[in-house]
Tab-separated table of C-alpha atoms and ligand atoms in Angstrom:
chain	number	residue	atom	x	y	z
A	293	MET	CA	92.002	-134.962	3.029
A	294	THR	CA	91.108	-138.649	3.021
A	295	GLY	CA	93.238	-141.154	4.864
A	296	THR	CA	93.867	-138.934	7.865
A	297	GLN	CA	90.519	-139.161	9.525
A	298	VAL	CA	90.974	-139.199	13.303
A	299	ILE	CA	88.904	-141.700	15.308
A	300	VAL	CA	88.495	-141.265	19.060
A	301	GLY	CA	86.599	-143.294	21.662
A	302	LEU	CA	86.645	-142.687	25.423
A	303	GLU	CA	86.278	-144.745	28.585
A	304	VAL	CA	85.445	-142.373	31.405
A	305	HIS	CA	85.639	-143.333	35.088
A	306	CYS	CA	83.727	-141.045	37.430
A	307	GLN	CA	83.514	-141.285	41.198
A	308	LEU	CA	79.896	-141.227	42.334
A	309	ASP	CA	79.387	-138.626	45.041
A	310	THR	CA	77.809	-140.896	47.683
A	311	HIS	CA	78.450	-140.531	51.430
A	312	SER	CA	79.707	-144.080	51.907
A	313	LYS	CA	81.715	-146.535	49.813
A	314	LEU	CA	80.247	-149.043	47.347
A	315	PHE	CA	80.343	-152.159	49.546
A	316	CYS	CA	80.893	-150.894	53.122
A	317	GLY	CA	79.957	-148.022	55.421
A	318	CYS	CA	83.313	-146.194	55.260
A	319	SER	CA	83.014	-142.476	54.525
A	320	THR	CA	83.991	-141.272	51.048
A	321	ASP	CA	85.107	-137.904	52.424
A	322	TYR	CA	88.738	-138.938	52.670
A	323	ARG	CA	90.715	-136.281	50.823
A	324	SER	CA	91.724	-134.108	53.756
A	325	ASP	CA	92.403	-137.018	56.128
A	326	GLY	CA	95.534	-139.070	56.703
A	327	PRO	CA	96.249	-142.232	54.685
A	328	ASN	CA	94.401	-145.457	55.569
A	329	THR	CA	91.958	-143.747	57.950
A	330	HIS	CA	88.794	-144.564	55.956
A	331	VAL	CA	89.115	-148.336	55.899
A	332	CYS	CA	87.429	-151.431	57.309
A	333	PRO	CA	87.695	-155.229	56.804
A	334	VAL	CA	85.508	-155.031	53.661
A	335	CYS	CA	87.407	-152.361	51.761
A	336	LEU	CA	90.718	-153.795	53.001
A	337	GLY	CA	89.663	-157.141	51.571
A	338	LEU	CA	90.272	-159.077	54.801
A	339	PRO	CA	89.319	-162.780	54.680
A	340	GLY	CA	85.722	-163.499	55.679
A	341	SER	CA	84.431	-159.956	55.122
A	342	MET	CA	81.308	-159.653	52.973
A	343	PRO	CA	80.354	-156.785	50.616
A	344	VAL	CA	76.959	-155.094	51.036
A	345	LEU	CA	75.852	-153.103	48.001
A	346	ASN	CA	75.259	-149.352	48.474
A	347	LYS	CA	71.734	-148.677	47.169
A	348	LYS	CA	72.456	-144.989	46.635
A	349	ALA	CA	75.342	-145.790	44.294
A	350	VAL	CA	73.071	-147.981	42.154
A	351	GLU	CA	70.421	-145.273	42.085
A	352	TYR	CA	73.013	-142.669	41.037
A	353	ALA	CA	74.240	-144.945	38.246
A	354	MET	CA	70.662	-145.444	37.041
A	355	ARG	CA	70.096	-141.674	36.989
A	356	VAL	CA	73.147	-141.385	34.736
A	357	ALA	CA	71.920	-144.240	32.516
A	358	LYS	CA	68.539	-142.585	32.110
A	359	ALA	CA	69.982	-139.111	31.454
A	360	LEU	CA	72.319	-140.549	28.790
A	361	ASN	CA	69.398	-142.293	27.074
A	362	CYS	CA	70.674	-145.801	27.883
A	363	SER	CA	68.559	-148.849	28.577
A	364	VAL	CA	68.959	-150.531	31.945
A	365	LEU	CA	69.251	-154.285	31.475
A	366	HIS	CA	66.824	-156.780	32.983
A	367	GLU	CA	69.613	-158.491	34.837
A	368	ALA	CA	72.925	-156.933	35.793
A	369	GLU	CA	75.685	-158.755	37.611
A	370	PHE	CA	78.897	-157.990	39.464
A	371	SER	CA	82.045	-159.870	38.467
A	372	ARG	CA	85.521	-160.286	39.858
A	373	LYS	CA	88.344	-158.958	37.739
A	374	ASN	CA	91.448	-160.739	38.964
A	375	TYR	CA	94.852	-159.153	38.896
A	376	PHE	CA	97.639	-158.514	41.336
A	377	TYR	CA	98.804	-154.995	42.003
A	378	PRO	CA	99.566	-153.322	45.355
A	379	ASP	CA	96.701	-150.819	45.024
A	380	LEU	CA	94.243	-153.717	44.897
A	381	ASP	CA	94.189	-155.252	48.356
A	382	LYS	CA	91.854	-158.168	47.510
A	383	ALA	CA	93.806	-159.052	44.333
A	384	TYR	CA	90.516	-158.646	42.477
A	385	GLN	CA	88.285	-155.707	41.686
A	386	ILE	CA	84.508	-156.016	41.919
A	387	THR	CA	83.210	-154.656	38.620
A	388	GLN	CA	80.675	-155.542	35.939
A	389	TYR	CA	81.694	-157.554	32.913
A	390	ASP	CA	79.260	-159.211	30.508
A	391	LYS	CA	76.123	-158.036	32.332
A	392	PRO	CA	76.604	-154.290	32.916
A	393	LEU	CA	73.915	-152.054	34.383
A	394	ALA	CA	73.077	-150.278	31.129
A	395	LYS	CA	73.755	-150.349	27.392
A	396	GLY	CA	73.124	-148.097	24.407
A	397	GLY	CA	72.437	-144.380	24.716
A	398	TYR	CA	74.137	-141.240	23.486
A	399	ILE	CA	75.410	-137.765	24.348
A	400	GLU	CA	74.718	-134.886	22.003
A	401	ILE	CA	77.600	-132.513	21.305
A	402	GLU	CA	78.308	-129.715	18.869
A	403	ALA	CA	80.199	-131.224	15.925
A	404	ASP	CA	83.414	-129.632	14.643
A	405	GLU	CA	81.712	-128.870	11.346
A	406	GLY	CA	78.754	-127.282	13.194
A	407	GLY	CA	75.353	-128.683	14.072
A	408	ALA	CA	74.473	-131.289	16.667
A	409	LYS	CA	76.080	-134.708	16.692
A	410	ARG	CA	75.350	-137.807	18.735
A	411	VAL	CA	78.202	-139.736	20.303
A	412	GLN	CA	76.900	-143.226	21.037
A	413	ILE	CA	77.377	-144.757	24.478
A	414	THR	CA	78.257	-148.461	24.414
A	415	ARG	CA	77.725	-149.279	28.068
A	416	ILE	CA	77.738	-148.026	31.639
A	417	HIS	CA	78.909	-150.193	34.490
A	418	VAL	CA	79.425	-149.848	38.224
A	419	GLU	CA	82.682	-150.824	39.943
A	420	GLU	CA	84.871	-150.077	42.939
A	421	ASP	CA	87.875	-147.756	42.839
A	422	PRO	CA	91.222	-149.333	43.781
A	423	GLY	CA	93.480	-147.740	46.403
A	424	ARG	CA	96.082	-145.155	45.570
A	425	LEU	CA	99.835	-145.594	45.231
A	426	VAL	CA	102.093	-142.704	46.166
A	427	HIS	CA	105.502	-143.041	44.544
A	428	MET	CA	108.353	-141.717	46.662
A	429	GLY	CA	111.948	-140.889	45.843
A	430	ASN	CA	113.242	-140.798	42.302
A	431	ALA	CA	114.397	-143.218	39.641
A	432	GLU	CA	118.047	-143.194	40.759
A	433	ARG	CA	117.707	-144.107	44.385
A	434	GLY	CA	115.383	-144.476	47.299
A	435	ARG	CA	112.531	-145.468	45.039
A	436	TYR	CA	109.593	-146.948	46.879
A	437	SER	CA	105.829	-146.617	46.968
A	438	LEU	CA	103.316	-146.045	49.722
A	439	VAL	CA	99.766	-147.281	49.477
A	440	ASP	CA	96.623	-145.542	50.723
A	441	TYR	CA	93.409	-147.573	50.796
A	442	ASN	CA	91.128	-144.622	51.605
A	443	ARG	CA	90.097	-144.628	47.948
A	444	ALA	CA	89.601	-148.415	47.810
A	445	GLY	CA	85.898	-149.130	47.383
A	446	ILE	CA	84.783	-145.636	46.338
A	447	PRO	CA	81.921	-146.169	43.862
A	448	LEU	CA	82.794	-145.537	40.229
A	449	ILE	CA	80.829	-145.644	37.037
A	450	GLU	CA	82.610	-146.369	33.815
A	451	ILE	CA	81.027	-144.844	30.732
A	452	VAL	CA	82.277	-146.319	27.463
A	453	SER	CA	81.661	-144.430	24.228
A	454	GLU	CA	81.700	-145.693	20.658
A	455	PRO	CA	84.622	-144.367	18.567
A	456	ASP	CA	82.409	-141.566	17.253
A	457	MET	CA	84.574	-138.518	17.902
A	458	ARG	CA	86.651	-137.096	15.066
A	459	SER	CA	89.071	-134.762	16.850
A	460	PRO	CA	90.581	-134.011	20.271
A	461	LYS	CA	88.244	-131.013	20.402
A	462	GLU	CA	85.166	-133.198	20.007
A	463	ALA	CA	86.502	-135.410	22.816
A	464	ARG	CA	86.748	-132.348	25.043
A	465	LYS	CA	83.187	-131.326	24.169
A	466	PHE	CA	81.981	-134.843	24.976
A	467	LEU	CA	83.691	-134.709	28.380
A	468	ASN	CA	82.380	-131.234	29.143
A	469	LYS	CA	78.860	-132.313	28.301
A	470	LEU	CA	79.209	-135.491	30.350
A	471	ARG	CA	80.589	-133.607	33.340
A	472	ALA	CA	77.803	-131.014	33.187
A	473	THR	CA	75.160	-133.742	32.944
A	474	LEU	CA	76.571	-135.670	35.922
A	475	GLU	CA	76.694	-132.494	37.996
A	476	TYR	CA	73.131	-131.532	37.080
A	477	LEU	CA	72.120	-135.015	38.218
A	478	GLY	CA	73.759	-134.361	41.591
A	479	VAL	CA	75.828	-137.564	41.421
A	480	PHE	CA	79.306	-136.181	40.773
A	481	ASP	CA	81.575	-133.397	42.014
A	482	SER	CA	84.135	-132.446	39.379
A	483	GLU	CA	86.067	-130.256	41.805
A	484	LYS	CA	87.187	-133.231	43.882
A	485	GLU	CA	90.735	-134.203	42.990
A	486	GLY	CA	90.909	-137.453	41.000
A	487	ALA	CA	87.120	-137.710	40.638
A	488	LEU	CA	87.458	-138.319	36.906
A	489	ARG	CA	89.926	-140.482	34.973
A	490	VAL	CA	89.863	-141.184	31.269
A	491	ASP	CA	91.295	-143.860	28.977
A	492	ALA	CA	91.261	-142.691	25.364
A	493	ASN	CA	91.425	-144.820	22.221
A	494	ILE	CA	92.755	-143.033	19.199
A	495	SER	CA	93.656	-144.051	15.666
A	496	ILE	CA	94.038	-142.639	12.197
A	497	LYS	CA	91.568	-144.351	9.882
A	498	GLY	CA	93.143	-147.465	8.365
A	499	SER	CA	95.880	-147.743	11.016
A	500	GLU	CA	96.254	-149.499	14.361
A	501	ARG	CA	94.630	-148.174	17.499
A	502	VAL	CA	96.495	-146.752	20.480
A	503	GLU	CA	95.102	-146.587	23.998
A	504	VAL	CA	96.235	-143.720	26.230
A	505	LYS	CA	95.646	-144.772	29.845
A	506	ASN	CA	94.679	-142.933	32.985
A	507	ILE	CA	94.462	-139.305	31.976
A	508	SER	CA	93.311	-137.453	35.063
A	509	SER	CA	92.156	-134.048	33.858
A	510	TYR	CA	89.773	-132.644	31.266
A	511	LYS	CA	92.460	-130.539	29.660
A	512	GLY	CA	94.813	-133.546	29.769
A	513	VAL	CA	92.524	-135.528	27.461
A	514	GLU	CA	92.614	-132.928	24.714
A	515	LYS	CA	96.386	-132.460	25.135
A	516	ALA	CA	97.151	-136.195	25.093
A	517	LEU	CA	94.982	-136.741	22.014
A	518	THR	CA	96.460	-133.755	20.189
A	519	PHE	CA	99.949	-135.131	20.883
A	520	GLU	CA	98.897	-138.576	19.604
A	521	VAL	CA	97.344	-137.210	16.398
A	522	THR	CA	100.609	-135.454	15.551
A	523	ARG	CA	102.749	-138.467	16.517
A	524	GLN	CA	100.680	-140.933	14.521
A	525	LYS	CA	100.405	-138.671	11.459
A	526	ASN	CA	104.163	-138.123	11.494
A	527	LEU	CA	104.801	-141.893	11.596
A	528	LEU	CA	102.475	-142.452	8.648
A	529	ARG	CA	104.017	-139.571	6.720
A	530	ARG	CA	107.436	-141.196	7.102
A	531	GLY	CA	106.012	-144.456	5.823
A	532	GLN	CA	106.177	-146.138	9.228
A	533	ALA	CA	103.357	-148.045	10.899
A	534	VAL	CA	101.535	-147.060	14.069
A	535	GLU	CA	101.999	-149.884	16.565
A	536	ARG	CA	98.963	-151.127	18.366
A	537	GLY	CA	99.456	-150.694	22.088
A	538	THR	CA	99.051	-148.853	25.354
A	539	ARG	CA	100.645	-145.528	26.206
A	540	HIS	CA	100.721	-143.310	29.275
A	541	PHE	CA	100.163	-139.568	29.275
A	542	VAL	CA	102.942	-137.638	31.010
A	543	GLU	CA	100.974	-134.578	32.029
A	544	ALA	CA	103.926	-132.429	33.078
A	545	ARG	CA	105.570	-132.807	29.655
A	546	GLY	CA	102.421	-132.981	27.553
A	547	ILE	CA	103.542	-136.187	25.833
A	548	THR	CA	102.543	-139.862	25.708
A	549	GLN	CA	104.994	-142.700	26.330
A	550	ALA	CA	104.798	-146.367	25.386
A	551	ALA	CA	103.883	-148.591	28.316
A	552	ARG	CA	106.102	-151.597	28.968
A	553	SER	CA	104.690	-154.490	26.976
A	554	LYS	CA	104.212	-156.487	30.202
A	555	GLU	CA	101.529	-154.008	31.246
A	556	GLN	CA	99.589	-154.711	28.100
A	557	GLU	CA	98.939	-158.416	28.427
A	558	HIS	CA	96.067	-159.189	30.717
A	559	ASP	CA	94.048	-162.234	31.498
A	560	TYR	CA	91.664	-161.085	34.155
A	561	ARG	CA	89.847	-164.426	34.594
A	562	TYR	CA	86.496	-162.683	35.128
A	563	PHE	CA	83.858	-164.684	36.968
A	564	PRO	CA	80.563	-163.736	38.671
A	565	GLU	CA	81.046	-162.267	42.170
A	566	PRO	CA	79.735	-165.041	44.457
A	567	ASP	CA	79.052	-162.695	47.423
A	568	LEU	CA	76.590	-160.411	45.596
A	569	ARG	CA	73.176	-161.177	44.093
A	570	PRO	CA	72.369	-160.194	40.507
A	571	LEU	CA	70.593	-156.844	40.140
A	572	TYR	CA	67.002	-156.578	38.905
A	573	VAL	CA	66.405	-152.833	38.818
A	574	GLN	CA	64.585	-152.246	35.526
A	575	SER	CA	61.264	-151.351	37.200
A	576	TRP	CA	63.075	-149.042	39.603
A	577	VAL	CA	64.572	-146.936	36.810
A	578	ALA	CA	61.102	-146.081	35.444
A	579	GLY	CA	60.320	-144.238	38.685
A	580	ILE	CA	63.406	-142.033	38.549
A	581	VAL	CA	62.505	-138.431	37.798
A	582	LEU	CA	65.324	-136.490	36.169
A	583	PRO	CA	66.027	-132.855	37.014
A	584	GLU	CA	66.436	-130.184	34.321
A	585	LEU	CA	69.509	-131.132	32.253
A	586	PRO	CA	72.005	-128.873	30.419
A	587	ASP	CA	70.227	-128.920	27.023
A	588	SER	CA	66.829	-127.902	28.338
A	589	ARG	CA	68.347	-125.322	30.651
A	590	ARG	CA	70.228	-123.837	27.699
A	591	GLU	CA	67.001	-123.497	25.748
A	592	ARG	CA	65.254	-121.984	28.757
A	593	PHE	CA	68.052	-119.394	29.166
A	594	MET	CA	67.526	-118.304	25.563
A	595	VAL	CA	63.755	-118.000	25.965
A	596	GLN	CA	63.528	-116.675	29.511
A	597	TYR	CA	66.539	-114.358	29.581
A	598	GLY	CA	67.105	-113.692	25.887
A	599	CYS	CA	70.668	-115.081	26.071
A	600	SER	CA	72.535	-115.588	22.797
A	601	ALA	CA	73.118	-119.232	21.833
A	602	ASN	CA	76.801	-118.890	22.745
A	603	HIS	CA	76.215	-117.277	26.120
A	604	ALA	CA	73.478	-119.788	26.932
A	605	ARG	CA	75.818	-122.667	26.074
A	606	THR	CA	78.664	-121.267	28.170
A	607	LEU	CA	76.477	-120.421	31.160
A	608	THR	CA	74.570	-123.721	31.277
A	609	GLY	CA	77.622	-125.836	30.434
A	610	ASP	CA	78.572	-125.683	34.116
A	611	LEU	CA	76.027	-126.168	36.894
A	612	ARG	CA	77.669	-123.647	39.240
A	613	LEU	CA	77.852	-120.999	36.555
A	614	ALA	CA	74.202	-121.499	35.563
A	615	ASN	CA	73.099	-121.260	39.203
A	616	PHE	CA	75.271	-118.192	39.705
A	617	TYR	CA	73.709	-116.454	36.694
A	618	GLU	CA	70.195	-117.135	37.945
A	619	GLN	CA	71.085	-115.840	41.422
A	620	VAL	CA	72.504	-112.635	39.949
A	621	VAL	CA	69.466	-111.904	37.785
A	622	ALA	CA	66.947	-113.096	40.381
A	623	PRO	CA	66.054	-109.554	41.589
A	624	GLY	CA	64.459	-109.312	38.187
A	625	GLN	CA	65.343	-106.196	36.170
A	626	LYS	CA	65.117	-107.209	32.557
A	627	GLU	CA	67.982	-104.918	31.589
A	628	LEU	CA	70.191	-106.993	33.838
A	629	PHE	CA	69.662	-110.226	31.849
A	630	SER	CA	71.952	-109.525	28.918
A	631	LEU	CA	74.374	-107.392	30.935
A	632	ALA	CA	74.828	-110.274	33.394
A	633	ALA	CA	75.240	-112.832	30.599
A	634	THR	CA	78.016	-110.792	28.984
A	635	TRP	CA	79.763	-109.963	32.230
A	636	ILE	CA	79.672	-113.525	33.579
A	637	ALA	CA	80.393	-115.440	30.360
A	638	ASP	CA	83.035	-113.067	29.031
A	639	THR	CA	84.576	-111.005	31.829
A	640	LEU	CA	84.137	-112.943	35.067
A	641	ILE	CA	85.216	-116.345	33.697
A	642	GLY	CA	88.330	-114.768	32.176
A	643	GLU	CA	89.292	-113.014	35.433
A	644	LEU	CA	88.727	-116.191	37.481
A	645	ASN	CA	90.693	-118.411	35.096
A	646	TYR	CA	93.551	-115.933	35.015
A	647	ARG	CA	93.821	-116.146	38.811
A	648	GLY	CA	93.118	-119.860	39.023
A	649	MET	CA	90.134	-119.070	41.245
A	650	SER	CA	86.769	-120.793	41.352
A	651	LEU	CA	83.338	-119.228	41.249
A	652	ASP	CA	83.007	-119.678	45.015
A	653	ALA	CA	85.178	-116.550	45.305
A	654	VAL	CA	82.330	-114.327	44.160
A	655	ASP	CA	79.142	-113.567	46.070
A	656	PRO	CA	76.295	-113.335	43.530
A	657	LYS	CA	74.768	-110.470	45.577
A	658	ASP	CA	77.961	-108.420	45.342
A	659	PHE	CA	78.329	-109.219	41.671
A	660	GLY	CA	74.722	-108.173	41.075
A	661	ALA	CA	75.381	-104.912	42.944
A	662	LEU	CA	78.377	-104.249	40.701
A	663	LEU	CA	76.262	-104.823	37.582
A	664	GLU	CA	73.632	-102.455	38.959
A	665	LEU	CA	76.256	-99.677	39.151
A	666	ILE	CA	77.121	-100.313	35.513
A	667	ARG	CA	73.479	-100.567	34.459
A	668	GLN	CA	72.670	-97.251	36.148
A	669	ASN	CA	75.572	-95.729	34.260
A	670	ARG	CA	77.286	-94.701	37.485
A	671	ILE	CA	80.601	-96.312	36.529
A	672	THR	CA	82.132	-97.159	33.158
A	673	ASP	CA	82.725	-100.739	31.971
A	674	LYS	CA	86.421	-100.135	32.514
A	675	SER	CA	85.893	-99.121	36.134
A	676	GLY	CA	83.602	-102.136	36.497
A	677	VAL	CA	86.496	-104.441	35.639
A	678	GLU	CA	88.695	-102.553	38.110
A	679	VAL	CA	86.131	-103.021	40.892
A	680	LEU	CA	85.801	-106.724	40.055
A	681	ARG	CA	89.583	-107.141	40.287
A	682	VAL	CA	89.630	-105.440	43.690
A	683	MET	CA	86.872	-107.810	44.837
A	684	LEU	CA	88.794	-110.880	43.640
A	685	ASP	CA	92.072	-109.660	45.155
A	686	ALA	CA	90.337	-109.099	48.485
A	687	HIS	CA	88.982	-112.644	48.399
A	688	GLN	CA	92.398	-114.053	47.540
A	689	ASN	CA	93.992	-112.133	50.430
A	690	ARG	CA	91.191	-113.228	52.758
A	691	GLN	CA	90.251	-109.632	53.477
A	692	HIS	CA	86.821	-108.690	54.619
A	693	GLY	CA	84.574	-108.120	51.613
A	694	GLU	CA	83.988	-104.510	50.717
A	695	THR	CA	80.798	-103.785	48.739
A	696	PRO	CA	81.223	-102.650	45.123
A	697	ALA	CA	79.743	-99.254	46.029
A	698	ALA	CA	82.322	-98.835	48.805
A	699	ILE	CA	85.144	-99.750	46.395
A	700	VAL	CA	83.835	-97.232	43.869
A	701	ALA	CA	83.757	-94.526	46.555
A	702	ARG	CA	87.187	-95.385	47.971
A	703	LEU	CA	88.867	-95.390	44.556
A	704	ASN	CA	86.875	-92.383	43.403
A	705	LEU	CA	85.590	-94.223	40.334
A	706	THR	CA	82.204	-92.540	40.027
A	707	LYS	CA	81.727	-91.649	36.408
A	708	THR	CA	82.602	-88.016	35.753
A	709	ASP	CA	79.750	-86.462	33.971
A	710	GLY	CA	80.048	-83.176	32.078
A	711	GLY	CA	76.594	-81.913	32.987
A	712	GLU	CA	76.666	-82.223	36.730
A	713	ASP	CA	79.806	-80.652	38.050
A	714	GLY	CA	81.484	-79.449	34.937
A	715	ALA	CA	84.612	-81.397	35.889
A	716	LEU	CA	84.749	-83.017	32.488
A	717	ALA	CA	84.305	-79.695	30.704
A	718	GLY	CA	87.251	-78.375	32.754
A	719	THR	CA	89.377	-81.373	31.811
A	720	ILE	CA	88.583	-80.905	28.137
A	721	ARG	CA	89.420	-77.183	28.288
A	722	GLU	CA	92.782	-78.130	29.848
A	723	VAL	CA	93.496	-80.755	27.205
A	724	ILE	CA	92.698	-78.313	24.404
A	725	ALA	CA	94.833	-75.578	25.983
A	726	GLN	CA	97.820	-77.891	26.577
A	727	ASN	CA	97.838	-79.539	23.142
A	728	ALA	CA	97.714	-76.666	20.682
A	729	ARG	CA	99.526	-78.648	18.015
A	730	ALA	CA	97.084	-81.560	18.097
A	731	VAL	CA	94.243	-79.049	17.977
A	732	ASP	CA	95.756	-77.473	14.862
A	733	ASP	CA	96.259	-80.933	13.353
A	734	TYR	CA	92.625	-81.735	14.007
A	735	ARG	CA	91.502	-78.534	12.343
A	736	ASN	CA	93.744	-79.340	9.358
A	737	GLY	CA	91.948	-82.649	9.039
A	738	LYS	CA	94.745	-84.882	10.298
A	739	ASN	CA	93.526	-88.324	11.263
A	740	GLY	CA	94.591	-89.411	14.691
A	741	ALA	CA	94.692	-85.972	16.299
A	742	LEU	CA	91.244	-86.441	17.788
A	743	ASN	CA	92.174	-89.869	19.158
A	744	PHE	CA	95.248	-88.314	20.723
A	745	LEU	CA	93.153	-85.655	22.469
A	746	VAL	CA	90.665	-88.233	23.689
A	747	GLY	CA	93.578	-90.284	25.006
A	748	GLN	CA	94.935	-87.263	26.888
A	749	ALA	CA	91.530	-86.621	28.417
A	750	MET	CA	91.210	-90.332	29.381
A	751	LYS	CA	94.556	-90.073	31.155
A	752	LYS	CA	93.432	-87.053	33.129
A	753	THR	CA	90.213	-88.746	34.236
A	754	ARG	CA	92.115	-91.969	34.970
A	755	GLY	CA	89.788	-93.985	32.777
A	756	ARG	CA	86.670	-92.985	34.646
A	757	SER	CA	85.056	-91.433	31.583
A	758	ASP	CA	83.428	-93.052	28.652
A	759	PRO	CA	85.698	-92.544	25.583
A	760	HIS	CA	82.718	-92.076	23.248
A	761	GLU	CA	81.377	-89.369	25.504
A	762	LEU	CA	84.812	-87.681	25.615
A	763	ASN	CA	85.078	-87.877	21.870
A	764	ARG	CA	81.712	-86.158	21.471
A	765	LEU	CA	82.509	-83.439	24.031
A	766	ILE	CA	85.922	-82.672	22.535
A	767	VAL	CA	84.484	-82.330	19.037
A	768	GLU	CA	81.791	-80.075	20.480
A	769	ALA	CA	84.337	-77.943	22.349
A	770	LEU	CA	86.597	-77.599	19.292
A	771	ASN	CA	83.680	-76.597	17.105
A	772	ASN	CA	82.619	-73.965	19.649
A	773	THR	CA	86.035	-72.403	20.048
A	774	GLY	CA	86.825	-70.389	16.996
A	775	GLY	CA	86.898	-72.850	14.078
B	678	LIG	ZN1	85.312	-149.899	54.333
């Protein structure tokens, strides 16, 4: 349908994972400490204090520029962005304006219609994070705000994309790819609260553009954009116009709200930061050696481990997951490669997400041991899931880790096997004896009778047997007993 093409561009702010702040020696490891404990005259903006640029932060930003195929400019410059707000103690933010560190570049994503697609990067610049306001009380009474400057001066990079995305889903893919790339580069930790904030521009082709400010989660971006697409399409359908402007995403309600118009008019009076020299780092960037990035690791997973394209994409789309996979298969059995890919990409991720747990909860050695039990056919897939759940529960309850083999023994999950002890044969004899009617139905060719018998046998073995195996043994037993 023409006329409803969605156009999305993103501005992504990421905290660089350095040890100290951008212009002073204060530690960036502030999250578990009390408010205003990681501050000094520089990041408090006291008169007479002078900023000293953190070399590591510049190097990190250049790594990102190189990985995103950008060109680092001959001369970059810091500027002051002037505005008054309580989270900004100096009343200006040191950022980059008309001479950013890098321009151009792109990120490759999978397009909605299939195939690879390049989202162009406009620019990357370095700036300092403002402090953090904590709003207390509620709208009716006792409303006041506290300010915490621990975050003031944390190094940020802002990555601005061209409006090349065509759906909220493509925006999510762009962010996922960006996050993975930054983590592979070792410059960003996505698990730190507030480490990523996004401003999203969205419009329907031919209409005005709306900016949704300060979305603070990956899922939030897709939700906010999906809400906006519906809102804007509905306006147009009713013959109304989309107003150009700024909106806020209200995460708890999944909606966007118009910002007060006052918040939209800015004159930042940018001028070059007089306390910092321009940056000439072009020759430096040539010497930066990039590590393996998500795309090449994905291809390697397909070649080296025989992963399917989907599994390879899922596994390498997250640095921790990719490392976890390689730790699990490290002992080397080839049969483990595809088993591990399926179990990690499909089962483990689902179980972790369901519990809101992170991958840290699972020891790759234990997980590998569990897969070995499945590979050696000593437990069924179903029991494997049960063991995994016990392992995750134990971690959640901070109990001492039991090995998968010990869990299997304790819960008596060893696969019952007709040949060895005849237990299964006994079970099947019982099922046949106790369900004469179903047996008759089966002999009279009624569909479903066999499934019923298999189900009864599964119940008796408490899911420890392989249903295909049971099916085969029951058919065999019925054929042997007076047909
Ligand atoms: Zn400081």
